[in-house]
CSV table of C-alpha atoms and ligand atoms in Angstrom, one decimal:
chain,number,residue,atom,x,y,z
A,206,MET,CA,11.9,-15.7,-26.5
A,207,LEU,CA,15.2,-13.5,-26.3
A,208,LYS,CA,17.4,-12.9,-28.4
A,209,CYS,CA,21.0,-13.9,-26.8
A,210,ASP,CA,23.8,-14.5,-29.5
A,211,ILE,CA,27.0,-15.9,-26.7
A,212,PRO,CA,26.6,-19.4,-26.2
A,213,THR,CA,24.8,-20.2,-22.7
A,214,SER,CA,27.3,-22.4,-21.4
A,215,GLU,CA,29.6,-19.4,-21.9
A,216,ILE,CA,27.3,-17.1,-20.0
A,217,ALA,CA,26.3,-19.6,-17.5
A,218,LYS,CA,30.4,-19.5,-16.8
A,219,GLY,CA,30.4,-16.1,-16.3
A,220,LEU,CA,27.3,-16.1,-13.6
A,221,LYS,CA,29.2,-18.4,-11.4
A,222,GLY,CA,29.9,-17.3,-7.8
A,223,ARG,CA,28.7,-13.6,-9.4
A,224,ASP,CA,27.2,-11.2,-6.6
A,225,LEU,CA,23.4,-9.4,-7.8
A,226,LEU,CA,23.7,-6.1,-6.7
A,227,THR,CA,22.4,-3.9,-9.0
A,228,LEU,CA,21.8,-5.5,-12.4
A,229,LEU,CA,24.8,-2.4,-13.7
A,230,ASP,CA,27.5,-4.4,-13.8
A,231,TYR,CA,25.3,-7.3,-15.3
A,232,THR,CA,25.6,-7.2,-19.6
A,233,SER,CA,22.4,-7.4,-21.6
A,234,GLU,CA,23.4,-10.9,-22.6
A,235,GLU,CA,23.3,-12.2,-18.7
A,236,ILE,CA,20.1,-10.5,-18.1
A,237,SER,CA,18.4,-12.3,-21.1
A,238,TYR,CA,20.2,-15.6,-20.2
A,239,LEU,CA,18.4,-15.2,-16.5
A,240,LEU,CA,14.8,-14.4,-18.2
A,241,ASN,CA,15.2,-17.3,-20.5
A,242,TYR,CA,16.3,-19.2,-18.1
A,243,ALA,CA,13.7,-18.1,-15.5
A,244,ASN,CA,10.4,-18.4,-18.4
A,245,GLN,CA,12.1,-22.2,-18.8
A,246,MET,CA,12.1,-23.4,-15.4
A,247,LYS,CA,8.3,-21.7,-14.9
A,248,LYS,CA,7.8,-24.3,-17.8
A,249,ASN,CA,9.4,-27.0,-16.0
A,250,MET,CA,8.0,-26.6,-12.6
A,251,LEU,CA,4.3,-26.5,-14.6
A,252,LEU,CA,5.2,-30.1,-16.2
A,253,GLY,CA,6.3,-31.8,-12.9
A,254,ASP,CA,10.4,-31.6,-13.3
A,255,MET,CA,12.2,-29.6,-10.5
A,256,PRO,CA,15.8,-31.2,-10.7
A,257,PRO,CA,17.2,-30.6,-7.6
A,258,ILE,CA,20.5,-28.2,-8.7
A,259,LEU,CA,20.9,-26.9,-5.6
A,260,ALA,CA,20.7,-29.9,-3.3
A,261,GLY,CA,22.9,-29.5,-0.1
A,262,LYS,CA,23.3,-26.0,-0.4
A,263,THR,CA,22.2,-22.9,1.9
A,264,LEU,CA,20.9,-19.3,1.4
A,265,GLY,CA,21.3,-16.7,4.1
A,266,MET,CA,18.5,-14.3,3.9
A,267,ILE,CA,19.2,-11.1,6.0
A,268,PHE,CA,16.8,-8.9,6.4
A,269,GLU,CA,16.3,-5.3,8.5
A,270,LYS,CA,13.4,-4.3,6.8
A,271,HIS,CA,9.9,-6.5,6.1
A,272,SER,CA,9.1,-8.5,4.0
A,273,THR,CA,6.6,-10.9,2.2
A,274,ARG,CA,7.1,-11.6,-1.6
A,275,THR,CA,11.1,-11.8,-1.3
A,276,ARG,CA,11.3,-13.2,1.9
A,277,ILE,CA,9.3,-16.6,1.1
A,278,SER,CA,9.9,-16.9,-2.4
A,279,PHE,CA,13.8,-17.1,-2.3
A,280,GLU,CA,12.7,-19.9,1.1
A,281,VAL,CA,10.3,-21.7,-1.6
A,282,GLY,CA,12.8,-21.5,-4.6
A,283,MET,CA,15.4,-23.3,-2.7
A,284,ASN,CA,13.3,-25.5,-1.9
A,285,GLN,CA,12.5,-26.4,-4.8
A,286,LEU,CA,15.7,-26.6,-6.6
A,287,GLY,CA,16.9,-28.8,-3.9
A,288,GLY,CA,18.7,-26.8,-1.4
A,289,GLN,CA,17.4,-24.5,1.7
A,290,ALA,CA,17.2,-21.3,2.9
A,291,MET,CA,17.9,-19.6,5.9
A,292,PHE,CA,16.1,-16.4,8.1
A,293,MET,CA,17.6,-14.3,9.9
A,294,ASN,CA,15.9,-11.0,11.1
A,295,ALA,CA,19.3,-8.7,11.1
A,296,ARG,CA,17.9,-7.2,14.7
A,297,ASP,CA,18.8,-10.9,16.5
A,298,MET,CA,22.2,-11.1,14.1
A,299,GLN,CA,25.5,-9.9,16.2
A,300,ILE,CA,25.9,-6.8,13.2
A,301,GLY,CA,22.6,-5.6,14.7
A,302,ARG,CA,24.7,-4.5,17.8
A,303,GLY,CA,27.7,-3.8,16.2
A,304,GLU,CA,29.3,-6.5,14.7
A,305,SER,CA,31.5,-5.1,11.9
A,306,VAL,CA,30.0,-6.0,8.0
A,307,TYR,CA,33.7,-7.0,7.6
A,308,ASP,CA,33.9,-9.5,10.1
A,309,THR,CA,30.2,-10.7,9.3
A,310,GLY,CA,30.8,-11.2,5.4
A,311,HIS,CA,34.1,-13.2,6.4
A,312,VAL,CA,31.4,-15.7,8.8
A,313,LEU,CA,28.7,-16.0,6.7
A,314,SER,CA,31.0,-17.0,4.1
A,315,GLU,CA,32.5,-20.1,6.2
A,316,TYR,CA,28.8,-21.4,6.6
A,317,LEU,CA,26.8,-20.7,3.6
A,318,ASP,CA,27.0,-21.1,-0.4
A,319,GLY,CA,24.9,-17.0,-0.5
A,320,VAL,CA,23.5,-14.2,1.0
A,321,MET,CA,20.5,-12.9,0.2
A,322,ILE,CA,20.2,-9.2,1.8
A,323,ARG,CA,17.4,-7.1,2.3
A,324,ALA,CA,19.0,-3.6,3.7
A,325,ASN,CA,18.8,0.0,4.9
A,326,SER,CA,21.6,1.4,3.0
A,327,HIS,CA,22.9,-0.1,-0.5
A,328,GLU,CA,26.3,0.7,0.9
A,329,MET,CA,26.7,-1.4,3.4
A,330,VAL,CA,25.7,-4.4,0.9
A,331,LYS,CA,28.4,-3.4,-1.3
A,332,GLU,CA,30.4,-3.7,1.7
A,333,LEU,CA,28.9,-7.3,2.5
A,334,ALA,CA,29.8,-8.6,-0.8
A,335,GLU,CA,33.7,-7.5,-0.6
A,336,HIS,CA,34.5,-8.9,2.1
A,337,SER,CA,32.2,-12.7,1.3
A,338,THR,CA,33.3,-15.3,-1.0
A,339,ILE,CA,30.1,-16.0,-1.3
A,340,PRO,CA,27.4,-14.8,-3.6
A,341,ILE,CA,25.3,-11.6,-2.4
A,342,ILE,CA,22.1,-11.0,-3.8
A,343,ASN,CA,20.4,-7.7,-3.2
A,344,GLY,CA,17.2,-8.0,-2.3
A,345,LEU,CA,16.3,-5.0,-1.3
A,346,THR,CA,18.1,-1.2,-0.4
A,347,ASP,CA,17.7,2.6,-0.2
A,348,ILE,CA,18.4,2.2,-4.1
A,349,TYR,CA,17.8,-0.7,-5.9
A,350,HIS,CA,15.6,-3.6,-6.1
A,351,PRO,CA,17.5,-6.3,-9.1
A,352,CYS,CA,15.2,-9.5,-8.6
A,353,GLN,CA,12.2,-7.5,-8.5
A,354,ALA,CA,13.0,-5.9,-11.8
A,355,LEU,CA,13.7,-9.4,-13.2
A,356,ALA,CA,10.8,-10.5,-12.7
A,357,ASP,CA,8.4,-7.3,-13.8
A,358,LEU,CA,10.2,-8.0,-17.4
A,359,LEU,CA,9.9,-12.0,-16.8
A,360,THR,CA,5.7,-11.3,-16.5
A,361,ILE,CA,5.8,-8.4,-19.7
A,362,LEU,CA,8.0,-11.3,-22.0
A,363,GLU,CA,5.2,-14.1,-21.1
A,364,VAL,CA,2.3,-11.1,-21.9
A,365,LYS,CA,3.9,-9.5,-24.8
A,366,GLY,CA,6.1,-12.3,-26.4
A,367,SER,CA,9.4,-9.7,-26.5
A,368,LEU,CA,10.4,-6.5,-25.0
A,369,ALA,CA,12.2,-4.8,-26.9
A,370,GLY,CA,10.8,-1.5,-28.4
A,371,TYR,CA,7.7,-1.8,-25.6
A,372,LYS,CA,6.7,1.3,-24.0
A,373,LEU,CA,7.2,0.9,-20.4
A,374,VAL,CA,6.2,3.6,-18.1
A,375,TYR,CA,6.7,4.6,-14.3
A,376,VAL,CA,4.8,6.8,-12.5
A,377,GLY,CA,5.2,7.6,-8.9
A,378,ASP,CA,8.6,8.1,-6.8
A,379,GLY,CA,12.1,8.0,-8.6
A,380,ASN,CA,13.1,5.0,-5.5
A,381,ASN,CA,14.9,1.7,-5.4
A,382,VAL,CA,12.0,-0.1,-7.6
A,383,ALA,CA,12.0,2.4,-10.5
A,384,HIS,CA,16.3,2.6,-10.9
A,385,SER,CA,15.9,-1.6,-11.2
A,386,LEU,CA,13.2,-1.5,-13.5
A,387,VAL,CA,14.4,1.0,-15.7
A,388,ILE,CA,18.1,0.0,-15.8
A,389,ALA,CA,16.9,-3.7,-16.9
A,390,ALA,CA,14.5,-2.6,-18.9
A,391,ALA,CA,17.0,-0.1,-20.4
A,392,HIS,CA,19.5,-3.4,-21.4
A,393,MET,CA,16.2,-5.2,-23.2
A,394,GLY,CA,16.0,-1.9,-25.5
A,395,MET,CA,12.9,-0.9,-24.3
A,396,HIS,CA,11.1,2.7,-24.0
A,397,VAL,CA,11.4,3.6,-21.3
A,398,VAL,CA,9.5,6.9,-19.2
A,399,VAL,CA,9.5,7.7,-16.2
A,400,ALA,CA,6.7,10.2,-14.8
A,401,THR,CA,7.8,11.5,-11.1
A,402,PRO,CA,7.3,14.9,-9.5
A,403,GLN,CA,9.6,17.5,-9.3
A,404,GLY,CA,12.1,16.5,-5.1
A,405,TYR,CA,10.8,13.1,-6.4
A,406,GLU,CA,13.3,12.4,-9.4
A,407,PHE,CA,14.9,9.3,-10.7
A,408,ASN,CA,18.4,9.2,-9.6
A,409,PRO,CA,20.8,11.5,-11.8
A,410,ASN,CA,23.3,9.8,-12.0
A,411,LEU,CA,21.4,6.1,-12.4
A,412,LEU,CA,19.2,8.2,-15.3
A,413,VAL,CA,22.8,9.0,-17.6
A,414,LYS,CA,24.0,5.1,-17.0
A,415,ALA,CA,20.5,3.7,-17.7
A,416,LYS,CA,20.2,6.3,-21.2
A,417,ALA,CA,23.4,5.2,-22.0
A,418,ILE,CA,22.5,1.4,-21.6
A,419,ALA,CA,19.3,2.0,-23.8
A,420,GLU,CA,20.9,3.5,-26.9
A,421,ALA,CA,23.8,0.7,-26.9
A,422,ASN,CA,20.0,-1.5,-27.3
A,423,GLU,CA,18.4,0.5,-29.6
A,424,GLY,CA,16.3,1.8,-26.1
A,425,SER,CA,15.7,4.8,-24.7
A,426,VAL,CA,14.7,6.5,-21.2
A,427,LEU,CA,13.4,10.0,-20.9
A,428,GLU,CA,12.5,11.7,-17.8
A,429,THR,CA,9.3,13.9,-17.3
A,430,THR,CA,6.9,15.2,-14.4
A,431,ASN,CA,4.0,15.2,-17.0
A,432,PRO,CA,2.1,11.8,-16.1
A,433,VAL,CA,-0.3,12.3,-18.8
A,434,GLU,CA,2.5,12.7,-21.2
A,435,ALA,CA,4.2,9.6,-20.2
A,436,VAL,CA,1.3,6.9,-20.3
A,437,THR,CA,0.2,8.1,-23.7
A,438,ASP,CA,0.5,5.0,-25.7
A,439,ALA,CA,2.0,3.1,-22.9
A,440,ASP,CA,2.3,-0.8,-23.6
A,441,VAL,CA,3.3,-1.2,-19.8
A,442,VAL,CA,1.9,1.1,-16.7
A,443,TYR,CA,3.7,0.5,-13.7
A,444,THR,CA,4.0,2.1,-10.0
A,445,ASP,CA,4.9,1.2,-6.8
A,446,THR,CA,3.8,2.7,-3.3
A,447,TRP,CA,4.4,7.0,-3.0
A,448,THR,CA,6.1,6.3,0.9
A,449,SER,CA,8.7,3.6,0.7
A,450,MET,CA,9.9,2.1,3.8
A,451,GLY,CA,12.0,4.0,6.3
A,452,GLN,CA,10.4,7.5,5.2
A,453,GLU,CA,6.7,7.0,6.8
A,454,GLU,CA,7.2,10.3,8.8
A,455,GLU,CA,7.2,11.8,5.2
A,456,ALA,CA,3.7,10.0,4.1
A,457,ALA,CA,1.4,13.0,4.3
A,458,LYS,CA,3.3,15.3,2.5
A,459,ARG,CA,3.6,12.6,-0.1
A,460,LEU,CA,0.3,11.8,0.3
A,461,GLU,CA,0.1,15.4,-0.8
A,462,GLU,CA,3.2,16.0,-3.2
A,463,PHE,CA,1.9,12.7,-5.3
A,464,LYS,CA,-1.5,13.7,-5.8
A,465,ASP,CA,-1.7,14.0,-9.6
A,466,PHE,CA,0.5,11.0,-10.4
A,467,GLN,CA,-2.0,8.3,-9.4
A,468,ILE,CA,-2.6,5.8,-12.1
A,469,ASN,CA,-6.4,6.2,-11.9
A,470,ASP,CA,-8.9,4.8,-15.4
A,471,GLU,CA,-8.5,8.7,-16.9
A,472,LEU,CA,-4.6,8.5,-17.0
A,473,VAL,CA,-4.6,4.8,-18.4
A,474,ALA,CA,-7.1,6.1,-20.9
A,475,TYR,CA,-4.0,7.7,-22.2
A,476,ALA,CA,-2.5,4.4,-22.4
A,477,LYS,CA,-2.8,1.7,-25.4
A,478,LYS,CA,-6.1,-0.7,-25.2
A,479,ASP,CA,-3.9,-3.7,-24.2
A,480,TYR,CA,-1.4,-2.0,-22.0
A,481,MET,CA,-0.8,-3.5,-18.8
A,482,PHE,CA,-0.5,-2.7,-15.0
A,483,LEU,CA,2.6,-3.9,-12.7
A,484,HIS,CA,3.0,-2.8,-9.3
A,485,CYS,CA,6.1,-4.6,-7.5
A,486,LEU,CA,3.3,-5.1,-4.2
A,487,PRO,CA,2.8,-4.3,-1.2
A,488,ALA,CA,0.0,-1.9,-2.7
A,489,HIS,CA,-1.8,1.1,-1.4
A,490,ARG,CA,-5.5,1.3,-3.2
A,491,GLU,CA,-6.6,4.9,-3.5
A,492,GLU,CA,-3.2,6.0,-3.1
A,493,GLU,CA,-0.9,5.3,-5.9
A,494,VAL,CA,-3.7,3.4,-7.5
A,495,ALA,CA,-7.1,3.2,-7.9
A,496,THR,CA,-8.6,-0.2,-6.8
A,497,SER,CA,-10.8,0.0,-10.1
A,498,VAL,CA,-6.7,-0.1,-12.3
A,499,ILE,CA,-5.4,-2.6,-10.2
A,500,ASP,CA,-8.3,-5.2,-9.9
A,501,GLY,CA,-9.3,-4.8,-13.6
A,502,PRO,CA,-8.8,-6.8,-16.7
A,503,ASN,CA,-5.6,-4.6,-17.4
A,504,SER,CA,-3.5,-5.5,-14.3
A,505,TYR,CA,-1.1,-8.4,-13.8
A,506,VAL,CA,0.2,-7.8,-10.0
A,507,PHE,CA,-0.2,-11.1,-9.1
A,508,GLN,CA,1.6,-12.8,-11.9
A,509,GLN,CA,4.4,-10.3,-11.4
A,510,ALA,CA,4.3,-11.7,-7.3
A,511,GLY,CA,4.2,-15.0,-8.7
A,512,ASN,CA,7.4,-14.5,-10.9
A,513,ARG,CA,9.8,-13.6,-8.2
A,514,LEU,CA,9.9,-17.3,-7.8
A,515,HIS,CA,11.0,-17.8,-11.0
A,516,ALA,CA,13.3,-15.1,-11.8
A,517,GLN,CA,15.1,-15.7,-8.5
A,518,LYS,CA,15.5,-19.3,-9.0
A,519,ALA,CA,17.0,-18.7,-12.3
A,520,VAL,CA,19.8,-16.4,-10.1
A,521,LEU,CA,20.2,-19.0,-7.5
A,522,ALA,CA,20.4,-21.2,-10.0
A,523,SER,CA,23.3,-19.5,-11.9
A,524,LEU,CA,25.2,-17.6,-9.3
A,525,LEU,CA,25.0,-20.7,-6.4
B,945,CP,N1,8.1,-6.5,-3.9
B,945,CP,C1,8.4,-7.0,-2.9
B,945,CP,O1,9.9,-7.4,-2.5
B,945,CP,O2,7.3,-7.0,-1.5
B,945,CP,P1,8.4,-7.8,-0.3
B,945,CP,O3,8.9,-6.7,0.2
B,945,CP,O4,6.6,-8.6,0.5
B,945,CP,O5,9.6,-8.6,-0.2
B,946,NVA,N1,10.0,1.0,-2.6
B,946,NVA,C1,9.6,0.1,-1.8
B,946,NVA,C2,9.2,-1.3,-2.4
B,946,NVA,C3,8.8,-2.5,-1.2
B,946,NVA,C4,8.7,-3.9,-2.2
B,946,NVA,C5,9.8,0.0,-0.4
B,946,NVA,O1,11.6,0.7,-0.6
B,946,NVA,O2,9.8,0.5,0.9
C-alpha cells in the first residue's frame, strides 16, 4: 500500500528498543513500515489471526491527564498481543509527590518492558526516556501526540488507498495533535495546510522542521489564518478541541477567538466532494465542529478512533 524501498527486516531491526516521542527522529520509511504493519495486523485480526508476539511482556501506562481512547486502546492492544498493561495514575506514584524522574526511569526499567506516558510536560517525558533502558512511548504531552497521528494516517490510507499528494487541512488550535499530525503527514509527502487564528499558531520551530521533511518527500506545508482558503479542494479536513486539557481557564476567551474556525457545512462546501472529516476526539459538537459534519457521511472519526488500537499494536510489537 505504501512504498518502502528499504527491506522490512532492516527497518524492524532499527525500531527495536526505540522510544516514540515525537516522530521527528523517525524516518519516512519507518513511519511507512509502521502504517503497513498496522494495516496488516488489522486485516489479520479480522481473520482471527492474533499471534502472541508480546507474551510475557508488561507495558506500564502512566497518566497525568484524563484519557479514554489512549488508555483503553493500549491496554486492549497489549492483551491482543499476548502481553499485559498496567495502569498507573501519576498522582498515586511517588513521582506524584516529588521522586525524581531520574530514579523513576531507572526503577521502572527494572520491572517493565516499556512505558506509555501521558504527561503535562514533554520535557519530563524526554527526561524519563533519557533515564530509562526500556522504550518510552508518548501518549500525549503539551507539544506532541504521535500515536494519534499514526492512527490518523492509517485511516486516510484505508479510505484513500495512499497518502502522498493528498491535501490534508488542519483547522483550529496549533496544538499537540496538530504538531504530530503535520509532522507525520509531511513524512508521507502529503500537502498540508494549517489554518489557525492569530495567536494560536503552530509552533514556528516545528513548522520549519515539518516543511523540510515535506519537501524531502515531495509534499508541502503551508500556514494561513484563512480557513476558507485552507479548506478549498481539501481531501481531508481535521480539527481538534479549541481548549486542550490544562487550558480550561481560557475556555471562554478561546470560544470567542476561534468562532470563525468551526468546521461546518458552509466551510466544508469548499472541500472536495469526497473529503474526509477527522477529529482525534473528544469532540465538542457545535464548538470546533458542527454536529451535521461530525455525524455526517464524510466523517470517519470512529474508524479513526478504532485505528488507535491497530497503529499502537504495530508500535508495541516493533519497539517492545
Ligand atoms: N484522542 C485521544 O487521545 O483520546 P483520549 O484523550 O481519550 O485518550
Ligand atoms: N489537544 C487535546 C487532545 C486530546 C486527545 C488535548 O491536549 O487535550
